[in-house]
mmCIF file of C-alpha atoms in Angstrom:
data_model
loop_
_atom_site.group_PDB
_atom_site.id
_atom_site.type_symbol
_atom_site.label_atom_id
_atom_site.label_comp_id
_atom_site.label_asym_id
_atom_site.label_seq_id
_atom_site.Cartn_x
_atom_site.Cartn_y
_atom_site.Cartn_z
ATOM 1 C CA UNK A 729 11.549 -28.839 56.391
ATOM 2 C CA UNK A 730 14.167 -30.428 54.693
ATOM 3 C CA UNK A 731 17.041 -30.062 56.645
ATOM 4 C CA UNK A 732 14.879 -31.005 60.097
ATOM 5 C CA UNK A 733 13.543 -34.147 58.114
ATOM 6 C CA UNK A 734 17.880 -34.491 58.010
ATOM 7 C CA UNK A 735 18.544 -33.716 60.991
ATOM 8 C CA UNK A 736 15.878 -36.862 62.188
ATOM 9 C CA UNK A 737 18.021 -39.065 59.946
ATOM 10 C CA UNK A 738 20.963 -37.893 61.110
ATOM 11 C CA UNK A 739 20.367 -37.631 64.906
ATOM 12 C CA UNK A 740 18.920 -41.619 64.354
ATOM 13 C CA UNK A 741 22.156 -42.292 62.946
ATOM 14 C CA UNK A 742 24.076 -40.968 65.743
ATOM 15 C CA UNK A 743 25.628 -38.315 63.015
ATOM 16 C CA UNK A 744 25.683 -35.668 65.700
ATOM 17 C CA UNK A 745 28.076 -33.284 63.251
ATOM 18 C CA UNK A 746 25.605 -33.774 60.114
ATOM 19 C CA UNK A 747 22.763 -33.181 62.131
ATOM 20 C CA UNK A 748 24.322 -30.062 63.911
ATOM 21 C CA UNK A 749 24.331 -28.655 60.362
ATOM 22 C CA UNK A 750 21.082 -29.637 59.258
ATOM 23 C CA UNK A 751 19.603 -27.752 61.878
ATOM 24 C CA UNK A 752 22.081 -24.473 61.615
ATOM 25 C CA UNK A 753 21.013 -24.566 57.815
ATOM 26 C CA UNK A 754 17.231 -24.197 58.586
ATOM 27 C CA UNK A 755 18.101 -21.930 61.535
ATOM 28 C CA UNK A 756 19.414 -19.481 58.753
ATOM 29 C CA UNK A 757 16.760 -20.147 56.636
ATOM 30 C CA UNK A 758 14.290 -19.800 58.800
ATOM 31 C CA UNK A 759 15.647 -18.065 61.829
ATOM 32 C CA UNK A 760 11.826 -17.395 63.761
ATOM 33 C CA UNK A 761 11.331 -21.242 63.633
ATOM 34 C CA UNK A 762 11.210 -22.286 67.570
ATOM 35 C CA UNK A 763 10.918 -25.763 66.656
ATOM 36 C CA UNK A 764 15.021 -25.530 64.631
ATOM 37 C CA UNK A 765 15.254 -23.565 67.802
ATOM 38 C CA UNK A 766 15.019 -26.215 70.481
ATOM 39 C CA UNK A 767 15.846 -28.952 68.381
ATOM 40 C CA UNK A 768 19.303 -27.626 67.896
ATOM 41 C CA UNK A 769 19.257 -27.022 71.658
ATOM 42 C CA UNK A 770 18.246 -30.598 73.069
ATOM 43 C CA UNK A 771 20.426 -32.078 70.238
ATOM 44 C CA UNK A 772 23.347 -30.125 71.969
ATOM 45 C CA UNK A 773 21.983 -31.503 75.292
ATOM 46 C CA UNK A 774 21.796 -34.929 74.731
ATOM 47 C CA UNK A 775 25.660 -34.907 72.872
ATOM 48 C CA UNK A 776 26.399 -33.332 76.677
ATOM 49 C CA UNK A 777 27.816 -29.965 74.979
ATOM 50 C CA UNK A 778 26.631 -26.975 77.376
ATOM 51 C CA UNK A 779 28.696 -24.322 76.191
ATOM 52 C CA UNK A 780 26.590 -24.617 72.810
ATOM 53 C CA UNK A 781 23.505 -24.669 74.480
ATOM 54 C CA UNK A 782 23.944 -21.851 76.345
ATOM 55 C CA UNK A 783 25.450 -19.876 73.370
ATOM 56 C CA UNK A 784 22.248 -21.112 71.308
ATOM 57 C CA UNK A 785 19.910 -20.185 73.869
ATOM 58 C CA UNK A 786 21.398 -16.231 73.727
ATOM 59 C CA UNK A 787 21.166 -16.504 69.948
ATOM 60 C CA UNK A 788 17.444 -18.061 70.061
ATOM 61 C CA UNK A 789 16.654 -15.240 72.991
ATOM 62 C CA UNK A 790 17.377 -12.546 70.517
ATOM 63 C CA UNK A 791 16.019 -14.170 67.110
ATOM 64 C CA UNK A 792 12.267 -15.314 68.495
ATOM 65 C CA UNK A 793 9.311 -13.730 69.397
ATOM 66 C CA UNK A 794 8.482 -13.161 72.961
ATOM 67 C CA UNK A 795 5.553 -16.202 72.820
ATOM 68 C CA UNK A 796 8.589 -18.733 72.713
ATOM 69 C CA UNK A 797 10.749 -17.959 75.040
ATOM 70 C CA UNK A 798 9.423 -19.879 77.879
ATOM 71 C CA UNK A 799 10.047 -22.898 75.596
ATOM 72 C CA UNK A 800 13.406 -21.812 75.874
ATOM 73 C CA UNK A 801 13.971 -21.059 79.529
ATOM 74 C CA UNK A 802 12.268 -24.373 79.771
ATOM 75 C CA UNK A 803 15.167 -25.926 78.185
ATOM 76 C CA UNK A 804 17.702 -23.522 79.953
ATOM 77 C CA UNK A 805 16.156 -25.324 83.223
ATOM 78 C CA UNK A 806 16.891 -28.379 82.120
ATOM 79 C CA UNK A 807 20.490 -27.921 81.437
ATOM 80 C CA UNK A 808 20.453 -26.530 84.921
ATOM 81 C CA UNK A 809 18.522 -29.844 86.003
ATOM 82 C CA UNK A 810 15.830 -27.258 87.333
ATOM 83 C CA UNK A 811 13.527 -30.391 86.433
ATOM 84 C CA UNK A 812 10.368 -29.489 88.463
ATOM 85 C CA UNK A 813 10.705 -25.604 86.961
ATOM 86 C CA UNK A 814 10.750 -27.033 83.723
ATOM 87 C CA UNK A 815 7.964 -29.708 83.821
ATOM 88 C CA UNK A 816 6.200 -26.481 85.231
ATOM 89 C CA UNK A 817 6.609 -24.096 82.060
ATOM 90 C CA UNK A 818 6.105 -27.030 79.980
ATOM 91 C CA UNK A 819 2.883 -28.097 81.097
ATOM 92 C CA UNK A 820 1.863 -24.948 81.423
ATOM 93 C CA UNK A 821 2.905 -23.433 77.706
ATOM 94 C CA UNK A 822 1.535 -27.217 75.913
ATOM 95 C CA UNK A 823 -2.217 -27.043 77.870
ATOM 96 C CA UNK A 824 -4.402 -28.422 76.108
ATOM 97 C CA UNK A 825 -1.955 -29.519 72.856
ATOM 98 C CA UNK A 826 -0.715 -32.597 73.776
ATOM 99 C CA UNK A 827 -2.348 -34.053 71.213
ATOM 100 C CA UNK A 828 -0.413 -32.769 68.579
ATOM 101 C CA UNK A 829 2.478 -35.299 67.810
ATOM 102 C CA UNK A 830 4.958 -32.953 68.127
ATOM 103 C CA UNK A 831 4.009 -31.673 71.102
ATOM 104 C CA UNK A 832 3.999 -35.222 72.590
ATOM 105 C CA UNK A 833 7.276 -36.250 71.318
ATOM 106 C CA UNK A 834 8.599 -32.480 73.398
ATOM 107 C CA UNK A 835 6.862 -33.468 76.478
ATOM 108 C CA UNK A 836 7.789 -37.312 76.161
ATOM 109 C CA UNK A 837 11.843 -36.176 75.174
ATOM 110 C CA UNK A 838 11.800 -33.682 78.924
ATOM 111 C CA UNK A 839 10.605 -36.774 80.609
ATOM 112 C CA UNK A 840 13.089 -39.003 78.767
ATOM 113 C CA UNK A 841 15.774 -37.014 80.240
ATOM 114 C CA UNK A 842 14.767 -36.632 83.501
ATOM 115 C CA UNK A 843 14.506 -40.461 84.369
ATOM 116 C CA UNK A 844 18.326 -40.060 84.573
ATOM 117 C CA UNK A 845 17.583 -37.884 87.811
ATOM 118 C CA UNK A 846 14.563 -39.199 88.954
ATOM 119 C CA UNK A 847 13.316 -43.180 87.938
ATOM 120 C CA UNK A 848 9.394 -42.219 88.969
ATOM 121 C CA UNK A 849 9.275 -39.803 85.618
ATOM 122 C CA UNK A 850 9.208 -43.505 83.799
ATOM 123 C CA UNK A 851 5.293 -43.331 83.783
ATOM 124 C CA UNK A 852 5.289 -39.707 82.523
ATOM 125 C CA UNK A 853 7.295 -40.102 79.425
ATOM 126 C CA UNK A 854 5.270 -43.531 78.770
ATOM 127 C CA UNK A 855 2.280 -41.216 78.704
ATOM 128 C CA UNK A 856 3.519 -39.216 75.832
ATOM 129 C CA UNK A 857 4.970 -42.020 73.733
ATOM 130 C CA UNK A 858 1.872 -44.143 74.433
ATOM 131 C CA UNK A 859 0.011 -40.796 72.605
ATOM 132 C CA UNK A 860 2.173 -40.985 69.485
ATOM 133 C CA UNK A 861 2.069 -45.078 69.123
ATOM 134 C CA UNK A 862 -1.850 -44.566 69.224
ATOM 135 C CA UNK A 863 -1.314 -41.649 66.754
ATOM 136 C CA UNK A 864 0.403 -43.775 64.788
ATOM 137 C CA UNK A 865 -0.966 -46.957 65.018
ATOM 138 C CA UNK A 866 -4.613 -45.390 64.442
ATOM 139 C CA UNK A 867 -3.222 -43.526 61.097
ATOM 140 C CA UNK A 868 -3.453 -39.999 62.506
ATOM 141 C CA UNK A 869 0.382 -39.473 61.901
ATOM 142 C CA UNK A 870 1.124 -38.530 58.148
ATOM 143 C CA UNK A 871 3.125 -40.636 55.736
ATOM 144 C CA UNK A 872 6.680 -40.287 56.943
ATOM 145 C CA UNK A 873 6.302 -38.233 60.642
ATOM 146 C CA UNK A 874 8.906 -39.431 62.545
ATOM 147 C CA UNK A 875 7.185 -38.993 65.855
ATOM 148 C CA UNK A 876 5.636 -42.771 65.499
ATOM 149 C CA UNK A 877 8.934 -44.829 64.773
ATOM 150 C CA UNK A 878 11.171 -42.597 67.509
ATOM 151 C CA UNK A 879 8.087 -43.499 69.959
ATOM 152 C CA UNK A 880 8.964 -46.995 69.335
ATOM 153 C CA UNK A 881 12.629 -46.995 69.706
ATOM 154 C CA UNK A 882 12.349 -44.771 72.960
ATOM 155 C CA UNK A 883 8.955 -47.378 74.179
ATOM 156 C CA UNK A 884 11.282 -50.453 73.469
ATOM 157 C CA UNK A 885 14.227 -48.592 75.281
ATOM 158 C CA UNK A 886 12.141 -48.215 78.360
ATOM 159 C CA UNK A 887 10.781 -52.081 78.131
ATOM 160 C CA UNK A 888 13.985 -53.169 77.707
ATOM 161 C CA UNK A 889 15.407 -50.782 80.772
ATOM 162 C CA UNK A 890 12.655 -52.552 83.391
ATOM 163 C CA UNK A 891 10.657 -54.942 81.523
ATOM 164 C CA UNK A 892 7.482 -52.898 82.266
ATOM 165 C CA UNK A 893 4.822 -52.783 80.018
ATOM 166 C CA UNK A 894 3.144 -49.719 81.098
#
């Protein structure tokens, strides 16, 4: 818990190497954790590194059980920009959970980076980060869950991108 709660800091701080670590650390500590799983993986996505995603995807393919791996192939879609097979195993494995905060913040970060491929996904990730801010703003998220204060940097983000308040 530790080193993700890092890895937050560090990924906010644009400290792609600490966070990198962070996340290998609880990886070894806790190497069945799907969540220090795909974290590791989108945080290779988003620093544009595809070699280590797909080597972390192998590793994560041979460390979890069975129940997560369409998370993963998920995420192995995305690198591929298989967007619609993604959305599709995503929606599918999260049915009925999206109202747990960190299941938001998953579904809002896939939509997130598909707006690079396709603008109309704007109104899907708002969905998600719209969930959290009420989360948050209602007092259902627990002292210090960084879900609420990343839904507000990636909400302004998007108002600032098209000065839509949707």
């Amino acid at each position: 818990a530790v080193q993700t709660w890092f890895a937050d800091i560090a990924v906010r701080a644009e400290k792609t190497d600490a966070a990198e670590a962070a996340m290998k650390k609880a990886i070894a500590i806790n190497p069945e954790d799907p969540d220090a799983w795909t974290r590791l993986v989108t945080l290779y996505l988003q620093a544009k590194r595809p070699n280590d995603v797909e080597r972390t995807l192998r590793e994560a393919f041979l460390a979890l059980d069975d129940e997560y791996l369409p998370l993963l192939t998920g995420k192995y879609y995305e690198l591929q920009s298989r967007w619609q097979e993604a959305e599709d195993i995503y929606l599918s494995a999260y049915a009925g959970r999206d109202d747990d905060p960190n299941i938001s913040r998953r579904l809002a970060e896939f939509y997130l980076q598909w707006i690079a491929a396709n603008e109309n996904n704007r109104g899907k990730a708002a969905v998600y980060l719209n969930k959290l801010l009420k989360a948050s703003y209602e007092g259902k998220l627990k002292e210090g869950d960084p879900n609420g204060p990343w839904a507000r940097r990636q909400a302004a983000k998007l108002l600032a991108a098209t000065g839509d308040r949707s």
